[in-house]
GROMACS .gro file of C-alpha atoms in nm:
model
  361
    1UNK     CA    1   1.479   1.072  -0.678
    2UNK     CA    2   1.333   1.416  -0.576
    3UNK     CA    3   1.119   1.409  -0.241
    4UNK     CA    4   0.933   1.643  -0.041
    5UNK     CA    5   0.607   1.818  -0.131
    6UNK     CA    6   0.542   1.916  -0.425
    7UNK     CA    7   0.290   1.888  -0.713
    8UNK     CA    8   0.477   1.846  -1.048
    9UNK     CA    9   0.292   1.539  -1.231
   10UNK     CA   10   0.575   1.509  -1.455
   11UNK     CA   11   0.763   1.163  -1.480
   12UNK     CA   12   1.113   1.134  -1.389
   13UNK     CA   13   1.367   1.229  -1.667
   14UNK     CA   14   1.628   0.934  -1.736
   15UNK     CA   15   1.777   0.759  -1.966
   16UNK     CA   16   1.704   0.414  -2.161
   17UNK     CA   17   1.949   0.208  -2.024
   18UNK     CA   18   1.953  -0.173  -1.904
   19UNK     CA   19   1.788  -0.225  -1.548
   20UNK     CA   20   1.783  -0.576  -1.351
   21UNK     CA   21   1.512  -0.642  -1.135
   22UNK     CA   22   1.662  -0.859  -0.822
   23UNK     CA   23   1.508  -1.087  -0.519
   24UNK     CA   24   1.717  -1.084  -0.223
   25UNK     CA   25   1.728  -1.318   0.095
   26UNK     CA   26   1.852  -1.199   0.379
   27UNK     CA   27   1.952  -1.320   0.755
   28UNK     CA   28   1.743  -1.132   0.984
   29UNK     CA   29   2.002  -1.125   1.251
   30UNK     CA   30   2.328  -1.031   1.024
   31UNK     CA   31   2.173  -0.888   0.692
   32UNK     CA   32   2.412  -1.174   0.520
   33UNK     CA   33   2.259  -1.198   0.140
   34UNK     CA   34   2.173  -1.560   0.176
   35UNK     CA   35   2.062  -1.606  -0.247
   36UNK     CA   36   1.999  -1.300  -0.522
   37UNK     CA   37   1.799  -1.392  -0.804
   38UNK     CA   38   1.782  -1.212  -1.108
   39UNK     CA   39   1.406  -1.230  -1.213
   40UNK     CA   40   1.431  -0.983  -1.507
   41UNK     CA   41   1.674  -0.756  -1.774
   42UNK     CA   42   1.555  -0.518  -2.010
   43UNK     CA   43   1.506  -0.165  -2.049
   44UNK     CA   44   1.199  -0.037  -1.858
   45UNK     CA   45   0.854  -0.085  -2.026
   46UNK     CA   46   0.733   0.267  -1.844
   47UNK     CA   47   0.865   0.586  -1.688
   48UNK     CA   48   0.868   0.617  -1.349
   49UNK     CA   49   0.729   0.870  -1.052
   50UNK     CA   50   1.049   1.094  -0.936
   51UNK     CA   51   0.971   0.959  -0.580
   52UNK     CA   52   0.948   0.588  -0.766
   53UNK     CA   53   1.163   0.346  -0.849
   54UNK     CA   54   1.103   0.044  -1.071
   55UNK     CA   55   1.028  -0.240  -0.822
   56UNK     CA   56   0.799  -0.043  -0.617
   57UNK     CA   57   0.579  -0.387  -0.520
   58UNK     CA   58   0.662  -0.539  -0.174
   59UNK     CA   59   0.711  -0.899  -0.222
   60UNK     CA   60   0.461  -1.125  -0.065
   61UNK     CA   61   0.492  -1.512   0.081
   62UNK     CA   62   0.292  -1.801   0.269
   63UNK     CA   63   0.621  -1.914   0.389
   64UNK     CA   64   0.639  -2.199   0.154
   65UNK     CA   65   0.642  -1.922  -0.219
   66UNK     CA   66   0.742  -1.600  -0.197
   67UNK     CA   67   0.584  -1.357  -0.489
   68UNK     CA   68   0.739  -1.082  -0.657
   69UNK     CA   69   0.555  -0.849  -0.871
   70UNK     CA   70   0.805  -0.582  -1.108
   71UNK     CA   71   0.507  -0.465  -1.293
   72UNK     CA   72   0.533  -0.423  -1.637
   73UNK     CA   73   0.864  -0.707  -1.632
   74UNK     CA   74   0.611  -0.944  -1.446
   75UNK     CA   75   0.518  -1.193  -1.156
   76UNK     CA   76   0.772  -1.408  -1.028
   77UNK     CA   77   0.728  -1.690  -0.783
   78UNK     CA   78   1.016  -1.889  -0.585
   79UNK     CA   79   1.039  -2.082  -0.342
   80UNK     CA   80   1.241  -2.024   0.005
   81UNK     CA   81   1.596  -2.157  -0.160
   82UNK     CA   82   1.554  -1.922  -0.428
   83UNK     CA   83   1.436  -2.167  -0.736
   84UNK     CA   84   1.168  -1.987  -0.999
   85UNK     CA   85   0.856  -2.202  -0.984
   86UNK     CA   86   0.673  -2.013  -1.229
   87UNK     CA   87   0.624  -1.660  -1.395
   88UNK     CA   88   0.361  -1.449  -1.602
   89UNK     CA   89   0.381  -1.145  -1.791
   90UNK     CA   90   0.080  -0.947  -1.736
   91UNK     CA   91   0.223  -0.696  -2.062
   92UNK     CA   92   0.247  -0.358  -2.025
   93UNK     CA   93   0.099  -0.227  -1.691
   94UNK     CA   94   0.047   0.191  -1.758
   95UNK     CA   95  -0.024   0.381  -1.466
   96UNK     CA   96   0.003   0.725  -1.436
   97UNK     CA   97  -0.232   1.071  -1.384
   98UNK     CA   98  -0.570   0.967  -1.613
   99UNK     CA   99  -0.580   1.366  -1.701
  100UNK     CA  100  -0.208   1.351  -1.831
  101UNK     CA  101  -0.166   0.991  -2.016
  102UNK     CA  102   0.189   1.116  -2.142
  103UNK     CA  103   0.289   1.068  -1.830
  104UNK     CA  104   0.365   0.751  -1.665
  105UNK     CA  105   0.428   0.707  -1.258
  106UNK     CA  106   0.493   0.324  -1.234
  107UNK     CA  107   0.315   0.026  -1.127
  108UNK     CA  108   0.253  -0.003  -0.785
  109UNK     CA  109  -0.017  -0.252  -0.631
  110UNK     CA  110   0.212  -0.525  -0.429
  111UNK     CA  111   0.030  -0.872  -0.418
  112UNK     CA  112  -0.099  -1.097  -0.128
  113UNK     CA  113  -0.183  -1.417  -0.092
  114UNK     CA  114  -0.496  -1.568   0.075
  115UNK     CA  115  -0.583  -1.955   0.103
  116UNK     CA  116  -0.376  -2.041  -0.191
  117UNK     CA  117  -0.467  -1.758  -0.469
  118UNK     CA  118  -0.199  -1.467  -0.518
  119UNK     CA  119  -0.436  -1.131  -0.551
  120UNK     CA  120  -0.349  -0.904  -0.844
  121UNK     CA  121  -0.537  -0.538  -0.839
  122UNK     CA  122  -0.403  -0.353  -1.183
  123UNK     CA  123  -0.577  -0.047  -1.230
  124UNK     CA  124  -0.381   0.081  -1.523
  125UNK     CA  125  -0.451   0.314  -1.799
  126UNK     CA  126  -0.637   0.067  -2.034
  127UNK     CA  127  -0.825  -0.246  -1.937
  128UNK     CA  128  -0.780  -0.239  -1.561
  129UNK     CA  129  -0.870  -0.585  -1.370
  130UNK     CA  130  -0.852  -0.785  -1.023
  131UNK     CA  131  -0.717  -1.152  -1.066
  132UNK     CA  132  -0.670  -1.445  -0.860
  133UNK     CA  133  -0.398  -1.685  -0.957
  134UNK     CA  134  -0.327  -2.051  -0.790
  135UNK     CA  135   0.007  -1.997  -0.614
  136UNK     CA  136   0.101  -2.371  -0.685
  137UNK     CA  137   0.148  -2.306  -1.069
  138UNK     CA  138   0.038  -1.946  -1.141
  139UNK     CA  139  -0.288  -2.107  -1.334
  140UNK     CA  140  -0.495  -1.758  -1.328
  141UNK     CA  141  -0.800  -1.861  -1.180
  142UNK     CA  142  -1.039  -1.575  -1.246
  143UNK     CA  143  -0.987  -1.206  -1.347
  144UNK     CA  144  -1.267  -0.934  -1.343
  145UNK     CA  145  -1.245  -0.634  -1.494
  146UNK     CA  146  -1.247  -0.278  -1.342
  147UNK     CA  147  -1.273   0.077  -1.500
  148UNK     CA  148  -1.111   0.287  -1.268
  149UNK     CA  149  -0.843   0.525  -1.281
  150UNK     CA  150  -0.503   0.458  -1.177
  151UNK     CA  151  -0.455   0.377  -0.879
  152UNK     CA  152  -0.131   0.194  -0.629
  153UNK     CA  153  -0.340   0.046  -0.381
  154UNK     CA  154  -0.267  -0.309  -0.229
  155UNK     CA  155  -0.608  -0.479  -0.156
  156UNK     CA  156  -0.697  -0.651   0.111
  157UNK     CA  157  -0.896  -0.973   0.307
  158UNK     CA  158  -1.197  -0.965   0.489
  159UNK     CA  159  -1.293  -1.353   0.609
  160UNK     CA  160  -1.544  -1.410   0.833
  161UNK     CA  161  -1.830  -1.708   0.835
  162UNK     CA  162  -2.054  -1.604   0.574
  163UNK     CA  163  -1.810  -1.506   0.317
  164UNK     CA  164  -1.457  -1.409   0.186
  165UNK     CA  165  -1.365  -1.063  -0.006
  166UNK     CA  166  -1.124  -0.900  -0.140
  167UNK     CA  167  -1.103  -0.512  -0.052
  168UNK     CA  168  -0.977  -0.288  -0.300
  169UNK     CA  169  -0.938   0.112  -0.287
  170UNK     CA  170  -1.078   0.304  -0.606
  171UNK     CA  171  -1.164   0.632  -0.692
  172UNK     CA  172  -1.481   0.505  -0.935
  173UNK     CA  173  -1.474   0.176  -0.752
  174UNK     CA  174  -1.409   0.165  -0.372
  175UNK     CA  175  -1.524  -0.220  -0.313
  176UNK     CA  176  -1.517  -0.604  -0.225
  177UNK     CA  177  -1.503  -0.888  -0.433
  178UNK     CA  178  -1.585  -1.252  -0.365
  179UNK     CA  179  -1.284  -1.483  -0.323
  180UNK     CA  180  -1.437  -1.747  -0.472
  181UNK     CA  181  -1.480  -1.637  -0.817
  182UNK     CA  182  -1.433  -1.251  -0.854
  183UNK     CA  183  -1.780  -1.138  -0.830
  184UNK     CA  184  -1.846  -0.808  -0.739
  185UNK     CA  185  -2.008  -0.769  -0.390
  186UNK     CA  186  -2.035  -0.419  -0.293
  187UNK     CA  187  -1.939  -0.085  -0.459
  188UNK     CA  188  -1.853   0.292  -0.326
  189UNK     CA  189  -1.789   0.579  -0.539
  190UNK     CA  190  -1.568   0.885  -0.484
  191UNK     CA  191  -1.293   1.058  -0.310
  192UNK     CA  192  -0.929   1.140  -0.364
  193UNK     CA  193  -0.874   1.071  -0.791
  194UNK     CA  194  -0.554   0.915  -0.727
  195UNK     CA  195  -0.617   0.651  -0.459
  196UNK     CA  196  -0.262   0.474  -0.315
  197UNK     CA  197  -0.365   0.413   0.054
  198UNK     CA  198  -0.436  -0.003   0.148
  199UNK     CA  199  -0.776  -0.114   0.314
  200UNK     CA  200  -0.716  -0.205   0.632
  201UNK     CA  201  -0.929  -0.429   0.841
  202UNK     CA  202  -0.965  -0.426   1.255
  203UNK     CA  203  -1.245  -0.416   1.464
  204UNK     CA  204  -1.470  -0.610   1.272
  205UNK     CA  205  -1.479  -0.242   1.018
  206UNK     CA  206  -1.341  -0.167   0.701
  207UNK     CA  207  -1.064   0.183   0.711
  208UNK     CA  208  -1.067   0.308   0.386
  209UNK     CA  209  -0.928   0.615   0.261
  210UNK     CA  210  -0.787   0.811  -0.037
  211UNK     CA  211  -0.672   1.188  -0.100
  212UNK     CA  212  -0.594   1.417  -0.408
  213UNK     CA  213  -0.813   1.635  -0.537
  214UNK     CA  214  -1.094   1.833  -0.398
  215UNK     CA  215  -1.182   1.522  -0.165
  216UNK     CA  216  -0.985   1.332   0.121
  217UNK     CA  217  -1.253   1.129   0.269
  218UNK     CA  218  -1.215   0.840   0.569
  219UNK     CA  219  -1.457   0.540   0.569
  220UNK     CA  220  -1.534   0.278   0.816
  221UNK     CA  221  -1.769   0.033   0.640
  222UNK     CA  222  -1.919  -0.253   0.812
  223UNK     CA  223  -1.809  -0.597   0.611
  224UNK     CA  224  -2.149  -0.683   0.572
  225UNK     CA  225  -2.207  -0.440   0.321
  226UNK     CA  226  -2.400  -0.553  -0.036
  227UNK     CA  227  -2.471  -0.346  -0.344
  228UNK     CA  228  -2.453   0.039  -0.384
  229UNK     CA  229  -2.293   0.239  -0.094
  230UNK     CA  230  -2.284   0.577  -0.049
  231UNK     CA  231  -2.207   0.862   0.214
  232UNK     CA  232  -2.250   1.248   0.223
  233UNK     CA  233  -2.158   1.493   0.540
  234UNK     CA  234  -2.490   1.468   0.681
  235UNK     CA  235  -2.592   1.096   0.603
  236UNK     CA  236  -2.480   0.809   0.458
  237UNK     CA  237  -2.551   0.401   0.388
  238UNK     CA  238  -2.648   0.209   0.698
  239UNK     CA  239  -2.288  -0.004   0.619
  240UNK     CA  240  -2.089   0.299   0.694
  241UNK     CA  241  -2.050   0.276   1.018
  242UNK     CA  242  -1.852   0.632   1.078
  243UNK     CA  243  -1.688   0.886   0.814
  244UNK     CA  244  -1.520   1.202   0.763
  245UNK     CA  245  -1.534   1.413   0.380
  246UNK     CA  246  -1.213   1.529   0.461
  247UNK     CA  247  -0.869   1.451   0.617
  248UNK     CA  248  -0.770   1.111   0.479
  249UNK     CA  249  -0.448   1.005   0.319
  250UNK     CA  250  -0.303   1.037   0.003
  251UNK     CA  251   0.006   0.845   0.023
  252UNK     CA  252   0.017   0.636   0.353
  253UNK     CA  253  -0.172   0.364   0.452
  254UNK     CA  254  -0.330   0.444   0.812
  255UNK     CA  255  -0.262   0.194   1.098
  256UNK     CA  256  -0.506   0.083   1.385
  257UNK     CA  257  -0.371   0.040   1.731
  258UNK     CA  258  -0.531  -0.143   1.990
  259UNK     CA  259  -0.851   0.063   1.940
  260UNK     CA  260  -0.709   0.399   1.827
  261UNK     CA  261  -0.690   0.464   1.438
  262UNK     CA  262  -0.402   0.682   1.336
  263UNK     CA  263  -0.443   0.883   0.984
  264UNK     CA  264  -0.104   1.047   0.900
  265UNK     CA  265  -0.131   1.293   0.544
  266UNK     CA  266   0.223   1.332   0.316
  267UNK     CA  267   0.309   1.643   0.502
  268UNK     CA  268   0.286   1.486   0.856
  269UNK     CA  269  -0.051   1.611   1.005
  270UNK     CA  270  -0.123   1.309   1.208
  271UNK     CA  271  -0.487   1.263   1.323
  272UNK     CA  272  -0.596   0.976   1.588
  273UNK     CA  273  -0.958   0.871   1.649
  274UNK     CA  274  -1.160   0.619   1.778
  275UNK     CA  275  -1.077   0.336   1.571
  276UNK     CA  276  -1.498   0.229   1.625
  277UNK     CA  277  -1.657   0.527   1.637
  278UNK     CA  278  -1.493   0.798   1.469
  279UNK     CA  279  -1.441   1.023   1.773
  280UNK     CA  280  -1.120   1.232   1.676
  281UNK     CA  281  -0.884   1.260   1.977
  282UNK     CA  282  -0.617   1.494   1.845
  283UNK     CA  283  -0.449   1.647   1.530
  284UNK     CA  284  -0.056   1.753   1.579
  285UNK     CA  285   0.230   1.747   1.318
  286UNK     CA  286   0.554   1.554   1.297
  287UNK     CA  287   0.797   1.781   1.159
  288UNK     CA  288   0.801   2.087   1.047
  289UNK     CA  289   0.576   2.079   0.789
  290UNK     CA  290   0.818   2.109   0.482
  291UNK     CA  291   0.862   1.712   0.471
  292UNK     CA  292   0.722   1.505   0.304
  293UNK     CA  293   0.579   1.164   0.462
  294UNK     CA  294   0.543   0.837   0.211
  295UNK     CA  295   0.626   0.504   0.415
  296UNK     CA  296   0.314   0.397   0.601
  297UNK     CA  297   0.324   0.356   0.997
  298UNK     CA  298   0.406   0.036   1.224
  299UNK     CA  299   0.339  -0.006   1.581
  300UNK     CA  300   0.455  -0.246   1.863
  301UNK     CA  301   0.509  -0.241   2.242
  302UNK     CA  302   0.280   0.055   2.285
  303UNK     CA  303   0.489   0.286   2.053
  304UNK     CA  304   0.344   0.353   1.692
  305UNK     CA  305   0.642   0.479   1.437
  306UNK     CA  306   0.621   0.686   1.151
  307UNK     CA  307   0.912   0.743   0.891
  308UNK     CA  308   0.956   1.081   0.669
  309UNK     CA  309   1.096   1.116   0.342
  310UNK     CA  310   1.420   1.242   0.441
  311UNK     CA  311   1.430   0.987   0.693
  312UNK     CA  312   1.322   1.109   1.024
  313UNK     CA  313   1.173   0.808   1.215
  314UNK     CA  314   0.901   0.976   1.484
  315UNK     CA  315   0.804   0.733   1.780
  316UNK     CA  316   0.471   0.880   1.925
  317UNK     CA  317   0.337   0.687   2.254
  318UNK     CA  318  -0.012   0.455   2.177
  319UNK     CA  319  -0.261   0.675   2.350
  320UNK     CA  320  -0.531   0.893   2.289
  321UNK     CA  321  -0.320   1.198   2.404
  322UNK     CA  322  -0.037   1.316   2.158
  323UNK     CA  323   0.307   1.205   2.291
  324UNK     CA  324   0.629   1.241   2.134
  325UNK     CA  325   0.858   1.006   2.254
  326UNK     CA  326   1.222   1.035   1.988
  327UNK     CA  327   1.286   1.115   1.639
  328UNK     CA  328   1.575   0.930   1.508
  329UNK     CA  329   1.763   0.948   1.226
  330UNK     CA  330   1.811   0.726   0.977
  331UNK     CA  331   2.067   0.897   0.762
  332UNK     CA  332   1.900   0.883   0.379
  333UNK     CA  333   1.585   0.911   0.229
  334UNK     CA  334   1.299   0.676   0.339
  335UNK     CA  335   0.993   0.590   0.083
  336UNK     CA  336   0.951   0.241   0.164
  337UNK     CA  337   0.705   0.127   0.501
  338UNK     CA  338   0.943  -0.008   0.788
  339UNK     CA  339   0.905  -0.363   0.946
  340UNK     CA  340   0.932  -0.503   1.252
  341UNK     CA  341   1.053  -0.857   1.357
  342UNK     CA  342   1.173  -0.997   1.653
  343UNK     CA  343   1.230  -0.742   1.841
  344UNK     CA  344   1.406  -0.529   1.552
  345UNK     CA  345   1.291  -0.254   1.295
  346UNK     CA  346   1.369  -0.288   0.982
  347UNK     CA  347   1.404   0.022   0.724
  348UNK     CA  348   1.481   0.043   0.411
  349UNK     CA  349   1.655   0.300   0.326
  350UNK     CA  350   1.745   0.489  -0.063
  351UNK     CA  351   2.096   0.295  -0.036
  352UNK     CA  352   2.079   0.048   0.253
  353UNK     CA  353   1.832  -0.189   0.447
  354UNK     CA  354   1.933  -0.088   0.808
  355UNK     CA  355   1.793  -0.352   1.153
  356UNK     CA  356   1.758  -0.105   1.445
  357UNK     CA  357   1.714  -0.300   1.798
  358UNK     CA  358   1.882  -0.450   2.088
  359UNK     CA  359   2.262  -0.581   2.014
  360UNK     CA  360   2.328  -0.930   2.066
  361UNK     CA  361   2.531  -1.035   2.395
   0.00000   0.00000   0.00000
C-alpha cells in the first residue's frame, strides 16, 4: 500500500502468489466472526492500484442475500447463514488509466440491489456494460452496453411515480437508465477522465461529480431529465438545476446533510453549499494539506465525519459555518468509507475493523 498524494499511474509491484477472497459475518456489538466463507482461490486475474487491494467492492444485501462482487474472481451471493446460492463469472474485468492500458488499477464498482435486480456497472477496458441480474438465482436479466472509459463508480436509484433509473457516473457517459429493461434515458458528457465518485440522490436532485484532468465539475440534475444534457459556465440544460466547472471530487463520494451538500477533494479541501441551489457557504481544509483523503463521508446526530488516509477521523459540526469539533485517531491507514449503526462507527481500518461508540453498562 502507498498513500498520500501523488500522481504515479503505475500499478502496484507484487508478486504472483495465491490470494483468497473471504466474506465475513460479524456481531455488531462484539466483532465475534459469526461464519467466513471462502468465495474464491487463485492468483489474481489483474494488477492492482498501490492504494487498492483486491476486494475493493463493498458487499451489498436486502437482508434476506447478501452480494459480493471480487471483480475479475466474480459475483457471489449467500444468504444470512452463510450458504452460496449462486455465482457468475463476469471474466476478466480490466480497469485501469485508458491512456496507459499496461497498467491495471483493479475493479472497483460495488453492486446494489433495487426491487429484486442486483445492479452491475463494469466500465472496463474492453466491452464495458450495465446489467441487471434477478437476485433469486442470478438469471441476468438485461445488460446494455457502454463505451466509456474506466471508471469505479457505484451507481445509483432514482424512483419516483413516473419511472425508475439507474444513475451511473461516466466520463463519456454521465446518465440514467430504465430499471425495467436497461434502456438508456438520459446522457451527459464530460468532466474528470477517471470518474470514481457515486451519484447521490436528496432533495428530489441528482449530485454528480467527477475529477482528474483538466475538469472537476459538480452537477445537480433534476430526475426528470430525457435525452442530451449539457452544461457550460455560463448556461446549461434546463435539467441542471445548479453546477460548478470546477471543484468536484475525484476520489470521494460527497454527502448531503439535511440541506447542506458537503464536497471534500483527496487532499482535504472541503467545500459546503446549498444542497438546492448551489450557494457555496465555505471552503476550509482538514489537515494539513499533505494527506491524502479516499473514504467518503458519513453523518449523524448533527456531526458529519470524514476519514484521511493515514487515518485521521475529522468531526466537523452540520452547519453552514465551518466548525471543527475533534480529530481522532484511528491508528492505521484508512481507504475504506466508515459506517454507522446503532449508535456506533464503524471503520475499517488497513489491519482491523474497529466499532467506536458508547461502552456497554
Amino acid at each position: 500500500m502507498k498513500v498520500g498524494l501523488y500522481g504515479d499511474p503505475s500499478s502496484a509491484g507484487e508478486k504472483k502468489v495465491e490470494h483468497t477472497w473471504r466474506l465475513y459475518c460479524l456481531d455488531k456489538s462484539s466483532g465475534r466472526v459469526l461464519w467466513e466463507r471462502v468465495a474464491a482461490k487463485g492468483i489474481p486475474k489483474t494488477k492492482r492500484h498501490p492504494k487498492a487491494s483486491h476486494a475493493n467492492c463493498t458487499p451489498a444485501t436486502d437482508g434476506t442475500h447478501v452480494i459480493a462482487f471480487f471483480g475479475s474472481e466474480g459475483l457471489f451471493c449467500y444468504d444470512l447463514q452463510g450458504n452460496q446460492v449462486w455465482k457468475k463469472d463476469f471474466g476478466v474485468l480490466d480497469a485501469g488509466p485508458y491512456d496507459d492500458v499496461a497498467n491495471q488499477w483493479g475493479f472497483g464498482s460495488s453492486p446494489i440491489i433495487h426491487n429484486g435486480k442486483v445492479i452491475i456497472q463494469a466500465d472496463i477496458q474492453e466491452n464495458g456494460f450495465l446489467a441487471a441480474l434477478d437476485i433469486a438465482d442470478g438469471r441476468e436479466i438485461w445488460r446494455t452496453p457502454r463505451k466509456d472509459i474506466c471508471t469505479w463508480s457505484t451507481p445509483a436509484v432514482h424512483s419516483n411515480a413516473e419511472r425508475t433509473q439507474i444513475i451511473v457516473n461516466g466520463f463519456k457517459h454521465i446518465g440514467g437508465y430504465d430499471l425495467a429493461d436497461g434502456k438508456e434515458i438520459w446522457r451527459l458528457h464530460g468532466g474528470g477522465d477517471a470518474p470514481v465518485c457515486t451519484p447521490i440522490v436528496a432533495h428530489d436532485l441528482i449530485y454528480i461529480t467527477n475529477a482528474h484532468g483538466s475538469l472537476a465539475p459538480i452537477y445537480a440534475i433534476d430526475p426528470s431529465a430525457t435525452g442530451k444534457l449539457s452544461a457550460t459556465e455560463n448556461s446549461g440544460s434546463r435539467y441542471i438545476t445548479w453546477y460548478y466547472p470546477r471543484g468536484g471530487n475525484y476520489m470521494q463520494t460527497p454527502i448531503v446533510y439535511g440541506d447542506l451538500a458537503y464536497f471534500c477533494r483527496d487532499n482535504g479541501v472541503l467545500t459546503c453549499y446549498d444542497a438546492k441551489t448551489g450557494e457555496k457557504h465555505y471552503n476550509e481544509r482538514l489537515g494539513k494539506g499533505d494527506t491524502g483523503f479516499t473514504a467518503s463521508a458519513v453523518a449523524s446526530d448533527g456531526r458529519v465525519f470524514f476519514t484521511s488516509e493515514e487515518g485521521d477521523v475529522f468531526v466537523i459540526k452540520s452547519g453552514p459555518k465551518f466548525e471543527l469539533l475533534a480529530q481522532n485517531e484511528i491508528g492505521e491507514h484508512a481507504m475504506a468509507t466508515p459506517a454507522i449503526t446503532d449508535g456506533s462507527l464503524l471503520v475499517r481500518g488497513e489491519h482491523r475493523l474497529i466499532a467506536i461508540g458508547a461502552k456497554a453498562q
